[in-house]
Coordinates of C-alpha atoms in Angstrom, one line a residue:
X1 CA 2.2 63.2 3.7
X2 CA 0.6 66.8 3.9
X3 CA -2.2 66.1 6.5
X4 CA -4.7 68.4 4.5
X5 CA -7.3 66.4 5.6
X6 CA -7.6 68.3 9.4
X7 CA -8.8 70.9 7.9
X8 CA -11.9 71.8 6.5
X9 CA -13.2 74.4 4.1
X10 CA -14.8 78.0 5.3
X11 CA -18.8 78.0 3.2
X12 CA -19.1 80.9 1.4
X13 CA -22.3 83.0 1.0
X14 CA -25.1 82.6 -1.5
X15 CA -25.4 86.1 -2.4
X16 CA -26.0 85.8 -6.4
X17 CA -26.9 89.9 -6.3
X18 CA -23.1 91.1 -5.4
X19 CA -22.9 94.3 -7.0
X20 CA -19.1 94.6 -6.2
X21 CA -17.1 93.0 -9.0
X22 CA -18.5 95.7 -11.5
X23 CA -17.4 98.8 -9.5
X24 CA -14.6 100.3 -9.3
X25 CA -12.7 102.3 -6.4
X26 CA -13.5 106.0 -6.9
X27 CA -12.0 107.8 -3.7
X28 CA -10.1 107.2 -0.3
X29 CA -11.9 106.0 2.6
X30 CA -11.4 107.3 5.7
X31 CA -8.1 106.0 7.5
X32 CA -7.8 104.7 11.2
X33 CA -4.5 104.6 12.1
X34 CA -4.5 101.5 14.6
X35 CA -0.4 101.5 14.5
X36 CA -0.3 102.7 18.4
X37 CA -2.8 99.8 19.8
X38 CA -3.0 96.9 17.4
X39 CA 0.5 97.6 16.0
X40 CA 2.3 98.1 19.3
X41 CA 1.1 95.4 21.0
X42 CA 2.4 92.9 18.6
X43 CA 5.9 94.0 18.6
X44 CA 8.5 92.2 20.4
X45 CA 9.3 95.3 22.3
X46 CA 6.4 97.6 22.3
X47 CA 7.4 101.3 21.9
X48 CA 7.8 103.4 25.0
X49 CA 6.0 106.6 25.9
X50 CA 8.5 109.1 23.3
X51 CA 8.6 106.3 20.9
X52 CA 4.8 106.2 20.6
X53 CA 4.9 110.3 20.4
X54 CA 6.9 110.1 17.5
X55 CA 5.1 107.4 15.8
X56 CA 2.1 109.6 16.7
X57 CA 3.8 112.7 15.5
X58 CA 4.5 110.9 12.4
X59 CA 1.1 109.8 11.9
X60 CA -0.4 113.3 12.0
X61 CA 2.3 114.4 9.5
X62 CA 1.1 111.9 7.4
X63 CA -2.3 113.3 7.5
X64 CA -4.0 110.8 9.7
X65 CA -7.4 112.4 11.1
X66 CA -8.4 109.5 13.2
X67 CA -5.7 107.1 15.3
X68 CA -6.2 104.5 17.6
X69 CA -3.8 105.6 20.4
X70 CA -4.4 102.2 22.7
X71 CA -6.2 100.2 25.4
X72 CA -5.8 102.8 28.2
X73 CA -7.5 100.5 31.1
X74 CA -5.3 97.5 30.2
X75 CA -2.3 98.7 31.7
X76 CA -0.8 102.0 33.1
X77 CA 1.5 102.3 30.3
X78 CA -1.4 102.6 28.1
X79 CA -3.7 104.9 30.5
X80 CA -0.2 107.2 30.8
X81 CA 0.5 107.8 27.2
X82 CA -2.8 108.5 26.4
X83 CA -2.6 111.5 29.5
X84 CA 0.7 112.2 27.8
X85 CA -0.9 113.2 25.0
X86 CA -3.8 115.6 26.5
X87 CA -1.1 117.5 29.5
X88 CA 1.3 117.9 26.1
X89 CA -1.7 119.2 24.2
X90 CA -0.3 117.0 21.7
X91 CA -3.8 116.1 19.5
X92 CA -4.6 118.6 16.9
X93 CA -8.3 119.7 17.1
X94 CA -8.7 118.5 13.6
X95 CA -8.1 114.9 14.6
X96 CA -10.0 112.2 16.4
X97 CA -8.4 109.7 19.0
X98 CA -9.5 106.2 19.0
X99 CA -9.6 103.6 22.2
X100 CA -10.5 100.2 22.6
X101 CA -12.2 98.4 25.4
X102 CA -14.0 95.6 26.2
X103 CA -17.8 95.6 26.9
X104 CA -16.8 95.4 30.7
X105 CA -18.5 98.3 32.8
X106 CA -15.2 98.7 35.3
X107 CA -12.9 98.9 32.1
X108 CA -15.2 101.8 30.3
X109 CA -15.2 103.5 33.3
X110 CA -11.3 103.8 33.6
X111 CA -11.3 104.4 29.8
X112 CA -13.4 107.6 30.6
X113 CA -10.8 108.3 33.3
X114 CA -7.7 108.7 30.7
X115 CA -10.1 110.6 28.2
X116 CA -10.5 113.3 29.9
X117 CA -9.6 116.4 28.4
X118 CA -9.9 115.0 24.8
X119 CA -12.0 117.7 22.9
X120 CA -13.6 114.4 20.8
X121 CA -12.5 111.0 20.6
X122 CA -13.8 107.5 19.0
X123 CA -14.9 105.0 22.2
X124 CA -14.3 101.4 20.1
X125 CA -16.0 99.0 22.1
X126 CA -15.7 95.1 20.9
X127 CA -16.8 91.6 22.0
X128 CA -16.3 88.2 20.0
X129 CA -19.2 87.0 18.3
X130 CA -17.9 83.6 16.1
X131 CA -19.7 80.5 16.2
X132 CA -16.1 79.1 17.3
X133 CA -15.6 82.0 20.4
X134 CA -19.5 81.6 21.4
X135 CA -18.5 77.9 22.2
X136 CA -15.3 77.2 23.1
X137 CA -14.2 80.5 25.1
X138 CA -17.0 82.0 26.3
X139 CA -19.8 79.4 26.7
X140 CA -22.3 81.4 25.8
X141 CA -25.4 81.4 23.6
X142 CA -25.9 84.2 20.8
X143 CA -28.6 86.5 23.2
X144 CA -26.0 86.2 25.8
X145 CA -23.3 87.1 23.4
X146 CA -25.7 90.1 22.1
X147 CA -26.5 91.3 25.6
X148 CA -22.6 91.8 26.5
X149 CA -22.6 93.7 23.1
X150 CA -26.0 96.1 24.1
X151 CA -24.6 96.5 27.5
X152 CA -21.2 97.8 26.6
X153 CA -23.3 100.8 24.8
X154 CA -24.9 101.7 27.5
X155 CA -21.9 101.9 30.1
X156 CA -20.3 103.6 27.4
X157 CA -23.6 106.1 27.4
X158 CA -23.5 106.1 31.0
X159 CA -20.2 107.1 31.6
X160 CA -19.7 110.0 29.0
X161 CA -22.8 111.7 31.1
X162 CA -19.2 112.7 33.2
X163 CA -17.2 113.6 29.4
X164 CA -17.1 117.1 28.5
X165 CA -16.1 115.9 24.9
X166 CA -17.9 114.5 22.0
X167 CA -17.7 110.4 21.8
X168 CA -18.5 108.5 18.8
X169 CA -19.3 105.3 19.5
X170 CA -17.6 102.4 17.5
X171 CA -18.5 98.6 18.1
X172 CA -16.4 95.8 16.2
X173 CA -18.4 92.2 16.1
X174 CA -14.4 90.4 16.7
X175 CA -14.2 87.0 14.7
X176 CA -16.9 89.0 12.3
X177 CA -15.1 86.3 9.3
X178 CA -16.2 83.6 11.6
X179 CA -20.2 85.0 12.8
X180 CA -22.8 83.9 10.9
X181 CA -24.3 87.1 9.0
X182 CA -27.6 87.1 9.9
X183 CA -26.5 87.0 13.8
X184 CA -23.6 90.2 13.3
X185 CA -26.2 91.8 11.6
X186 CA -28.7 91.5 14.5
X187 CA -25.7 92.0 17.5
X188 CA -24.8 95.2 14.8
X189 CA -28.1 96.5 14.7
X190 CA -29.0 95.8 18.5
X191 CA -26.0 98.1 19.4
X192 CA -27.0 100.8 17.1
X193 CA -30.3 101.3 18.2
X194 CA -28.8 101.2 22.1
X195 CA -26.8 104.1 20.9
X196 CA -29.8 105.9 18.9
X197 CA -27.6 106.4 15.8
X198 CA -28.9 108.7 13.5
X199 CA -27.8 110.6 10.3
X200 CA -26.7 113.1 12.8
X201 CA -25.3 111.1 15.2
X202 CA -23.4 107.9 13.4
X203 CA -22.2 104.9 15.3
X204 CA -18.8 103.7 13.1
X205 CA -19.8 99.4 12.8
X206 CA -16.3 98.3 12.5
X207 CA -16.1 94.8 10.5
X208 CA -13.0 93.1 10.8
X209 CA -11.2 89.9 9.6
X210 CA -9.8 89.4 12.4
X211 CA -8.4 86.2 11.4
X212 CA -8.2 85.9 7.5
X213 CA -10.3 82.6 7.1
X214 CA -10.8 82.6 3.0
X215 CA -10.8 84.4 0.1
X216 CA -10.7 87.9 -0.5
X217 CA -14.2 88.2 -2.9
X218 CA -15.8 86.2 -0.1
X219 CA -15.0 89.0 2.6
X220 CA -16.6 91.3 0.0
X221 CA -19.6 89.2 -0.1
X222 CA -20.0 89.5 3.7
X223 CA -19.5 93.3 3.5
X224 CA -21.8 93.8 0.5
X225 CA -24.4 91.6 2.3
X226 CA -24.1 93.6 5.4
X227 CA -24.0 97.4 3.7
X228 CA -27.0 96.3 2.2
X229 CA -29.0 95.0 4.9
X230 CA -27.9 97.8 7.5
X231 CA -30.9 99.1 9.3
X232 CA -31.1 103.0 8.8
X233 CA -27.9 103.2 6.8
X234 CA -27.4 106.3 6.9
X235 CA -26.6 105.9 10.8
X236 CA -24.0 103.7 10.0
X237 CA -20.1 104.6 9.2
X238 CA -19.2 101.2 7.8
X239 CA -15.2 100.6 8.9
X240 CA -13.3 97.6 7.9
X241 CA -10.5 95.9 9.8
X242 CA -8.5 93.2 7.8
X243 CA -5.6 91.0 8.8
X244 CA -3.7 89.3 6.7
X245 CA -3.4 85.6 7.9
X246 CA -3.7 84.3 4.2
X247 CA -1.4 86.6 2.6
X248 CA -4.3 88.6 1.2
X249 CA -4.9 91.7 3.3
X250 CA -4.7 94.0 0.7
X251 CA -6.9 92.3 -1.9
X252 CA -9.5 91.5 0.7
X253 CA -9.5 95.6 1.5
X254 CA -9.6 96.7 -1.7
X255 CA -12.5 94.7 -2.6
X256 CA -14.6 95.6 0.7
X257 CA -14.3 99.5 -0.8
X258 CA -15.9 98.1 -3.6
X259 CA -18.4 96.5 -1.1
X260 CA -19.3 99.3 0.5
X261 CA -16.8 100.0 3.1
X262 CA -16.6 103.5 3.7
X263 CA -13.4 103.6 6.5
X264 CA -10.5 101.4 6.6
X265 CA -8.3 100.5 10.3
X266 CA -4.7 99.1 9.5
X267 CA -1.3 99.8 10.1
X268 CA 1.9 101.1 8.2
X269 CA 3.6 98.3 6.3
X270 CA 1.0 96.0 8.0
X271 CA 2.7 95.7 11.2
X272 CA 0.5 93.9 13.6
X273 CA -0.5 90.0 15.5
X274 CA 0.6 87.3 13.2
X275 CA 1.2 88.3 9.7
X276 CA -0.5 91.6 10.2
X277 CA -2.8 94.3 9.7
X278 CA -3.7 95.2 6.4
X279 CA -0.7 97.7 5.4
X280 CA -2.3 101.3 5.0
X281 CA 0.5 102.7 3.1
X282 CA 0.5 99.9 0.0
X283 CA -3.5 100.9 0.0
X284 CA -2.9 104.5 -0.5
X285 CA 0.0 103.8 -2.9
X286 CA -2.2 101.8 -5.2
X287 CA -4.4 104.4 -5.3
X288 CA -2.0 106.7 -6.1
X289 CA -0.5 104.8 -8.8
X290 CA -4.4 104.4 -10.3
X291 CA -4.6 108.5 -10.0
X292 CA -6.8 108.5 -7.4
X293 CA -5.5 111.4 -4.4
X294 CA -4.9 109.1 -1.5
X295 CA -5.4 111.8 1.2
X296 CA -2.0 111.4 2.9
X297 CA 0.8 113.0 2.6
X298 CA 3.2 109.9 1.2
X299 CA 5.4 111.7 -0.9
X300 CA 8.5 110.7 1.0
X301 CA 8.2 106.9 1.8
X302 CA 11.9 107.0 2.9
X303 CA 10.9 109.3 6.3
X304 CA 8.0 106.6 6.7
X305 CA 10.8 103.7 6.9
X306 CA 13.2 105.7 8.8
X307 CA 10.8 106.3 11.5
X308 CA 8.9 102.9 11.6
X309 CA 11.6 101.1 11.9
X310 CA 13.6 103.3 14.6
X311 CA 10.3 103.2 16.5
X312 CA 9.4 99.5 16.6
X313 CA 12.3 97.4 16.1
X314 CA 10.7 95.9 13.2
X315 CA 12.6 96.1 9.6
X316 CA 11.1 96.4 6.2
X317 CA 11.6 93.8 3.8
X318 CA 13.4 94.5 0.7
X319 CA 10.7 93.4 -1.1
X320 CA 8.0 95.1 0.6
X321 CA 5.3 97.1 -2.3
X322 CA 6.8 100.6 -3.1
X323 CA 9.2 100.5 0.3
X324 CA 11.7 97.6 0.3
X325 CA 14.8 98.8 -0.6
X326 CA 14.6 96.6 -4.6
X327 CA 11.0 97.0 -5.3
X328 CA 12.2 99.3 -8.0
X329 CA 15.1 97.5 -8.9
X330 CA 15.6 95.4 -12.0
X331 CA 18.1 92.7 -12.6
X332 CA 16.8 91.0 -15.3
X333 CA 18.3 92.0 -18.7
X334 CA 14.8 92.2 -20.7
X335 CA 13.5 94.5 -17.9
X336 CA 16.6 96.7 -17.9
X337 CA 16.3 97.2 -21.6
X338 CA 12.6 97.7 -21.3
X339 CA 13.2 100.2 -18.6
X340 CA 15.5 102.0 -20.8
X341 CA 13.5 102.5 -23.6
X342 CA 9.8 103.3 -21.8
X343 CA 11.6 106.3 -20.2
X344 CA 13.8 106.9 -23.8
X345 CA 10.6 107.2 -25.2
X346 CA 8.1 108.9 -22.7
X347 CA 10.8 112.0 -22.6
X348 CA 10.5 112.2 -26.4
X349 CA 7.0 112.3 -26.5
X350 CA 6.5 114.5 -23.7
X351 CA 4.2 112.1 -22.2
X352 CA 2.0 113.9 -19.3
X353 CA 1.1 110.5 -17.8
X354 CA 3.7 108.2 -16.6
X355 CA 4.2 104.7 -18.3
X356 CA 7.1 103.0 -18.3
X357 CA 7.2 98.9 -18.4
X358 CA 8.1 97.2 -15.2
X359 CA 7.5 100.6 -13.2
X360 CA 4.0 101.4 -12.2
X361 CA 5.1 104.7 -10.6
X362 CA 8.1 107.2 -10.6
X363 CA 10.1 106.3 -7.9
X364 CA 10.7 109.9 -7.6
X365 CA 6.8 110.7 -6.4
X366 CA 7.6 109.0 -3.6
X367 CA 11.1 110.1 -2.6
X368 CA 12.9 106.7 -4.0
X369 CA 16.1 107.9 -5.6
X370 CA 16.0 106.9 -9.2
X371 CA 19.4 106.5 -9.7
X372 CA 19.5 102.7 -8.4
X373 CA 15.9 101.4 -11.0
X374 CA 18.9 99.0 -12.2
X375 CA 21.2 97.0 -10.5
X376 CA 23.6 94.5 -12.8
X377 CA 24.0 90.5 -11.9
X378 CA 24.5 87.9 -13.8
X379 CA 21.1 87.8 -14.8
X380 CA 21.2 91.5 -16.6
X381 CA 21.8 92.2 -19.7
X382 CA 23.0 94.1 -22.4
X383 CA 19.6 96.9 -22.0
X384 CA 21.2 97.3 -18.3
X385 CA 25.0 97.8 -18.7
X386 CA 23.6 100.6 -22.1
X387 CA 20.7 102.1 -19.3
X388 CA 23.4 102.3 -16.2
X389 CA 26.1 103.9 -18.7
X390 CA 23.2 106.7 -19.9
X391 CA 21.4 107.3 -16.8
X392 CA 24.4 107.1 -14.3
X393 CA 27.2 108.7 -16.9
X394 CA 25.7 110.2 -20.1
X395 CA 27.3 107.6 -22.6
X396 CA 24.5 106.8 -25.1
X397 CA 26.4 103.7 -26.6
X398 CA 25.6 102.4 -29.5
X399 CA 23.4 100.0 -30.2
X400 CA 25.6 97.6 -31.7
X401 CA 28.0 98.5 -28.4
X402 CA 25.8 97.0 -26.0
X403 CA 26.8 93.1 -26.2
X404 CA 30.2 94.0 -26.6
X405 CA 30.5 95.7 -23.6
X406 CA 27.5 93.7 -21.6
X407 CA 30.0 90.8 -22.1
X408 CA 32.8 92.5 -20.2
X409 CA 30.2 92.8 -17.4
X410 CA 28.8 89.5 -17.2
X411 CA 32.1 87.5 -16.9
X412 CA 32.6 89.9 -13.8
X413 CA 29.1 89.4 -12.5
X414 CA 29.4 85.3 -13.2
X415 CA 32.6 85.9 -10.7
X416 CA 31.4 88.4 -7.8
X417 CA 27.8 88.7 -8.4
X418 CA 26.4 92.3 -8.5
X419 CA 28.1 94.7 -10.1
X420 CA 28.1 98.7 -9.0
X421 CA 27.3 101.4 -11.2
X422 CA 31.1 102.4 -10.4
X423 CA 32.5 99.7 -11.5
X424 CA 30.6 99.4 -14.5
X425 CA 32.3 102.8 -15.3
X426 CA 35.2 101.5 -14.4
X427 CA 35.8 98.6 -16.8
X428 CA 34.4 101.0 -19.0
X429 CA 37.5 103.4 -18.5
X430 CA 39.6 100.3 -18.6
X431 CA 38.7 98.7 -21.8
X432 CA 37.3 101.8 -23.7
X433 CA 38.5 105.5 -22.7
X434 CA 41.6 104.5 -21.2
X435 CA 42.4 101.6 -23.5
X436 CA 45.6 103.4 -24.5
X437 CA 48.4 101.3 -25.1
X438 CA 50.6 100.1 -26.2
X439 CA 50.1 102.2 -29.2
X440 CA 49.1 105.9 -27.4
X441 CA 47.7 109.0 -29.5
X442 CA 49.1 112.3 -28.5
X443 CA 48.6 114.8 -31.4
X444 CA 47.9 115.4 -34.7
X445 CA 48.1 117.9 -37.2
X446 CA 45.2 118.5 -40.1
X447 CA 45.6 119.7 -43.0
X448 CA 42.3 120.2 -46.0
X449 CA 44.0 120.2 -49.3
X450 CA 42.2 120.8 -52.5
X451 CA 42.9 119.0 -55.9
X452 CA 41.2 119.0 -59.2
X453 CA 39.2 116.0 -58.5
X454 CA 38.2 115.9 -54.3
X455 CA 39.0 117.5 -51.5
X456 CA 41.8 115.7 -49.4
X457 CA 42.5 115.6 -45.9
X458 CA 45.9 114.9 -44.8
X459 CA 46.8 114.6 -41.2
X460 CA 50.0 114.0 -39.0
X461 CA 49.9 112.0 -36.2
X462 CA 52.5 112.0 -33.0
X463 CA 52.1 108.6 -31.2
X464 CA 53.9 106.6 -28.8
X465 CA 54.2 102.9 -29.5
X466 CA 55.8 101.0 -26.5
X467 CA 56.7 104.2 -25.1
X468 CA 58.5 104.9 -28.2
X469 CA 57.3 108.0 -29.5
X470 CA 56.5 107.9 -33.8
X471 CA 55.2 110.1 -36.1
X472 CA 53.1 108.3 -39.5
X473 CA 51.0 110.5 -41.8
X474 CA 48.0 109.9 -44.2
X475 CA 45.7 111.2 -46.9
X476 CA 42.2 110.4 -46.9
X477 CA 38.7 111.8 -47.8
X478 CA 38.4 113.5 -44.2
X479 CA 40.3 113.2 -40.5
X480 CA 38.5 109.1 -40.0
X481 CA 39.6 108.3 -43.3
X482 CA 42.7 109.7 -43.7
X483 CA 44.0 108.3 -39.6
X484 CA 42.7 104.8 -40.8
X485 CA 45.1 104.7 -43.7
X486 CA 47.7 106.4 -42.0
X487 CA 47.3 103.7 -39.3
X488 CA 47.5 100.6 -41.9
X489 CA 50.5 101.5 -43.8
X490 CA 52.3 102.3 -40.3
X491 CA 51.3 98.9 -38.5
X492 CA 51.1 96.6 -41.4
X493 CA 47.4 95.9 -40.6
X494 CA 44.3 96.1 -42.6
X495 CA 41.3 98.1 -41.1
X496 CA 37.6 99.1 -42.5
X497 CA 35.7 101.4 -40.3
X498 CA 31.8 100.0 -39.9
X499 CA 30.5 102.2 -38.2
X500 CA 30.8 106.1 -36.5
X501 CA 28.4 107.3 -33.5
X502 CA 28.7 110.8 -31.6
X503 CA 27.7 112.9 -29.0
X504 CA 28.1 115.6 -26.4
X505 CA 28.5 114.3 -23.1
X506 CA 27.9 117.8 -21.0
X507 CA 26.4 120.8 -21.8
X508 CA 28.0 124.7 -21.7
X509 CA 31.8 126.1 -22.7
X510 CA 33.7 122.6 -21.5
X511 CA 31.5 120.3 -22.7
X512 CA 33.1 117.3 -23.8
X513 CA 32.2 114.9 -27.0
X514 CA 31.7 111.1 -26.8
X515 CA 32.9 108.7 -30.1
X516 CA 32.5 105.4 -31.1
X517 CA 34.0 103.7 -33.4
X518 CA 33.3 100.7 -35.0
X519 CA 36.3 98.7 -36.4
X520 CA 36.9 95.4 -38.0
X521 CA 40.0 93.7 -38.5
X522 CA 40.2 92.9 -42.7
X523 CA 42.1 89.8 -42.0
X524 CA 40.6 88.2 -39.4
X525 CA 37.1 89.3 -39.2
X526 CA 37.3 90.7 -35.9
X527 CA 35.1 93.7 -35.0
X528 CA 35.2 95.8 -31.7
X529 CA 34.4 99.6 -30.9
X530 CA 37.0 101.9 -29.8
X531 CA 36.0 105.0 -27.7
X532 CA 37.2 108.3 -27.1
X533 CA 36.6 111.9 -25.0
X534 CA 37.7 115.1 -26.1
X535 CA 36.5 118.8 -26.0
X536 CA 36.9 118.3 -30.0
X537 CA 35.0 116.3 -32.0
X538 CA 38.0 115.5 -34.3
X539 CA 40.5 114.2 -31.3
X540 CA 37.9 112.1 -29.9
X541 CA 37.2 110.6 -33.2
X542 CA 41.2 109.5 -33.5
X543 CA 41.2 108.5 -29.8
X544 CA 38.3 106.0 -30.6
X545 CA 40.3 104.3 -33.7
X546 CA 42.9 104.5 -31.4
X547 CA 41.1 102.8 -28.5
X548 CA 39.7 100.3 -31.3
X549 CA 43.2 99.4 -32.7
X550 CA 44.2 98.4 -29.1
X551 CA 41.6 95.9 -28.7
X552 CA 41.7 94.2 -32.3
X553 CA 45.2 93.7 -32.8
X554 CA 47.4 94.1 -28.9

C-alpha cells in the first residue's frame, strides 16, 4: 500500500485580505537569467568556458538585461569565466551581471576579486532560513540565523569600498517556502536596513521556492503577505525564484506577479536541480499569447533549442509548451477538422486577432514551421487527410470527399502508424489522379450543335481500354452530360453524376484546374469521386468521370 501516511501536510496562511486572485498580469517583470549558475550546475556535464559564452551570447540576444553568470569563489572554473567575460569585454554596458555567494566574509572577498572590472553588477548574497535548515543542518537559532544574514551585508559593504563599479545588493532568504513569515520578514528587513536601501538605492529581496512544498495560490499568499508588510517598500525590488518540484513552477510564478512580484530568476525550458527552475521562455510565451510584449526577443524559438541543447547536453521534450517538437501538432481527427476550419474562416474574415481552436498562437510568430500543425495516425480523421491535402497541396476536396479518401488513409495508418504528408499525396495520385486504367482517356473532340428545341453537346472520345485504343461518342446537354452517356452505351453500365466541384490549383498562365466528380453506380448503388488535372477545365472534368469509372466498376 501507498505509505501516504509519512507525510504530512504544509499549513497554509490565514491571510483572508489576498488581493491577488482579482488582478490580472499587466506587464513583464524584470528577468534574471540564472541559466549560467543555477542551470549549469545541475547539468550532468556543466558547460565549459566557450559553451557558457555562447549560452551567454545567446542570452543577451534574447534581450536579457540582468544574468546570473555563477559562483565565482566556488571553484576556479567559475572565478575564470567570469574574468573571461570582463578581459573579452564581453558584457554590454546595458546589462547587469549577477553572482552568488554565501554570507561567508573569505568567499565575498574572492567574489570582489573576479568582479573587478565590471562597470555594475548584482552581489546575491543568500543563507537558509527554514524551520527545517535552522535545526537539522545548521543548529542554529533564528538571531543566529539572522546575524549570518546582517553580516553577509556588511562584508559585502566592506569589500566594494575596493569596487570601482556599482553593486546592488541582493539577499535570498533560501528555503523562504519553508520560513515562517513573520521571521523572513524580520531576517528580510534586518538586511535591508544593514544595506540602507532607499528609493534611490534598492536592495532586490529575492523570494524563492526553493523547494516547491504546496500549492501554487499558497506561494502567492506568502508573496502578497510579504509585498505588503515590506518596511519602506519603495526600497525593495521584490524578485521571485521558483522551482518546480510539484510540477507547478509556472502557475506558482504567474500568480506571485499577481502578488506583487516585480522580477522573476529562472531558466530557459526550466533547466535546473531536480525538476527545475521555473522555465522563463513558457512565462514570456504566455504573455505573448495574452498580448502582453514580453520584453525578449523570442520570435525564433527554434535558435533557442538549437543552442540550449548544443550547450548543455540536455534535450527538449516533445511536449515541452511552445518548443517540443508536437506541441503544435494535432492527431486527433476532431482537432484536425477544427484546425482546418478556424484558419478557413479567420482568412475569410480578415480577422486581425488570431483565433484558431486548438492553437493559442501562430506557430509562425515564433519561427515553428506551419506546415507540420497536422500529423495523420490512426487516430485522425477525415478534417486532417481534407486540411493536409489543402494546406500541403492546394486540393480543396469536397466535402462529401473527405471520408472517402480519409478511409484510404486510415487502413494505412491502422498498418504503419503515422502517415507523411507525401504519402498522403501519394495514395492520392494512386487512387485519384493517376487512377487511369484500365479504361485510359486520351482526347476528345467537342462539338456545340444547335437544334430547334436545346442546345446539344456532342463529343468524341479516344480512349484506351486494356491498352486497346477505342473511340465512343455522345450527345448530351453539355461536355459532363454528353461523356456520361457516351460512357454507358460504350461499357454497358449505368451512371448518374451526383455531384460536380472545381477549382484552380495554381495561379498565373499554367495554372492548372482541379475536378471532382461524384458518381454512383445505377445498379448497384455504389458512389465514389473521380478526380482529374488539366490546364482546361473541360479535360479535367472527363479525366475525373474517368478516374470515377475506374473505381466503381474495375
Amino acid at each position: 500500500m501507498l505509505n501516504y501516511q509519512r507525510y504530512k501536510r504544509v499549513p497554509v496562511i490565514d491571510y483572508p485580505q489576498r488581493q491577488w486572485p482579482n488582478k490580472e498580469i499587466e506587464k513583464a517583470p524584470i528577468w534574471c537569467s540564472v541559466d549560467l549558475r543555477d542551470g549549469n550546475q545541475a547539468l550532468v556535464e556543466p558547460m565549459v568556458v566557450e559553451e557558457k559564452v555562447e549560452m551567454f551570447n545567446l542570452l543577451l540576444k534574447l534581450g536579457f538585461k540582468e544574468i546570473e553568470v555563477g559562483f565565482p569563489a566556488a571553484s576556479q572554473i567559475e572565478f575564470d569565466f567570469l574574468r573571461q567575460l570582463v578581459e573579452r569585454k564581453l558584457i554590454p554596458d546595458d546589462v547587469v551581471i549577477q553572482v552568488l555567494v554565501q554570507c561567508r566574509e573569505h568567499l565575498i572577498k574572492r567574489t570582489f576579486e573576479a568582479l573587478q572590472g565590471v562597470k555594475k553588477a548584482i552581489v546575491h548574497i543568500y543563507n537558509s532560513t527554514s524551520t527545517l535548515q535552522r535545526d537539522v543542518v545548521f543548529n542554529k537559532n533564528m538571531e543566529e540565523i539572522k546575524e549570518i544574514a546582517v553580516q553577509g551585508a556588511e562584508w559585502v559593504k566592506q569589500y566594494m569600498q575596493g569596487f570601482d563599479g556599482e553593486v546592488i545588493l541582493e539577499y535570498s532568504p533560501e528555503s523562504f517556502t519553508g520560513t515562517e513569515l513573520e521571521y523572513a520578514l524580520e531576517v528580510s528587513t534586518a538586511v535591508q536596513e544593514a544595506w540602507g536601501a532607499t528609493a534611490d538605492k534598492k536592495i532586490i529581496i529575492n523570494l524563492p521556492s526553493t523547494v516547491e512544498m504546496t500549492t501554487p495560490n499558497v506561494y502567492a499568499d506568502q508573496i502578497e503577505w510579504m509585498n505588503s508588510h515590506f518596511k519602506n517598500r519603495e526600497s525593495v525590488i521584490l524578485s521571485i525564484h521558483p522551482h518546480n518540484d510539484r510540477g507547478t513552477g509556472i502557475a506558482a510564478a504567474e500568480q506571485a506577479l499577481l502578488a506583487g512580484a516585480d522580477r522573476v530568476e529562472g531558466t530557459l525550458f526550466g533547466n535546473g536541480e531536480r525538476t527545475g527552475n521555473v522555465d522563463l521562455t513558457v512565462l514570456a510565451y504566455n504573455m505573448f499569447s495574452q498580448g502582453i510584449n514580453p520584453e525578449l526577443n523570442i520570435e525564433n524559438v527554434r535558435e533557442l533549442v538549437d543552442v540550449f541543447e548544443r550547450c548543455t547536453k540536455m534535450e527538449i521534450g516533445p511536449r515541452h509548451p511552445y518548443a517540443g517538437k508536437l506541441v503544435f501538432t494535432a492527431f486527433s481527427g476532431s482537432h484536425q477538422d477544427a484546425i482546418n476550419k478556424g484558419v478557413q474562416a479567420m482568412n475569410e474574415r480578415k480577422n486581425q486577432y488570431w483565433e484558431v481552436p486548438y492553437l493559442p498562437i501562430d506557430p509562425a510568430d515564433i519561427g515553428r514551421q506551419y506546415e507540420p500543425v497536422v500529423r495523420i495516425n490512426s487516430q485522425s480523421g477525415k478534417g486532417g487527410v481534407a486540411f493536409v491535402m489543402d494546406t500541403f497541396y492546394g486540393f480543396k476536396l469536397p466535402k462529401g470527399m473527405h471520408k472517402e479518401f480519409a478511409d484510404v488513409i486510415q487502413a494505412i495508418s491502422e498498418k504503419q502508424g503515422e502517415v507523411a504528408p507525401e504519402q498522403i499525396m501519394q495514395e492520392f495520385k494512386d487512387n485519384y489522379t493517376e487512377k487511369k486504367e484500365p479504361i485510359h482517356f486520351r482526347k476528345a473532340q467537342i462539338t456545340e450543335a444547335e437544334d430547334d428545341t436545346a442546345f446539344s453537346t456532342a463529343v468524341k472520345v479516344r480512349y484506351t481500354d486494356h491498352g486497346v485504343e477505342k473511340v465512343f461518342e455522345g450527345v448530351g446537354n453539355g461536355p459532363i452530360d454528353a461523356i456520361q452517356k457516351g460512357l454507358e452505351k460504350e461499357l454497358g453500365i449505368e451512371i448518374r453524376v451526383l455531384d460536380y466541384n472545381e477549382h484552380a490549383l495554381t495561379s498565373g498562365s499554367a495554372a492548372q484546374a482541379a475536378s471532382y466528380i461524384h458518381l454512383l453506380d445505377v445498379k448497384t448503388g455504389r458512389t465514389t469521386y473521380g478526380v482529374g488535372i488539366s490546364s482546361n477545365i473541360t479535360r479535367a472534368s472527363i479525366r475525373g468521370i474517368f478516374s470515377a469509372v475506374n473505381r466503381l466498376f474495375y
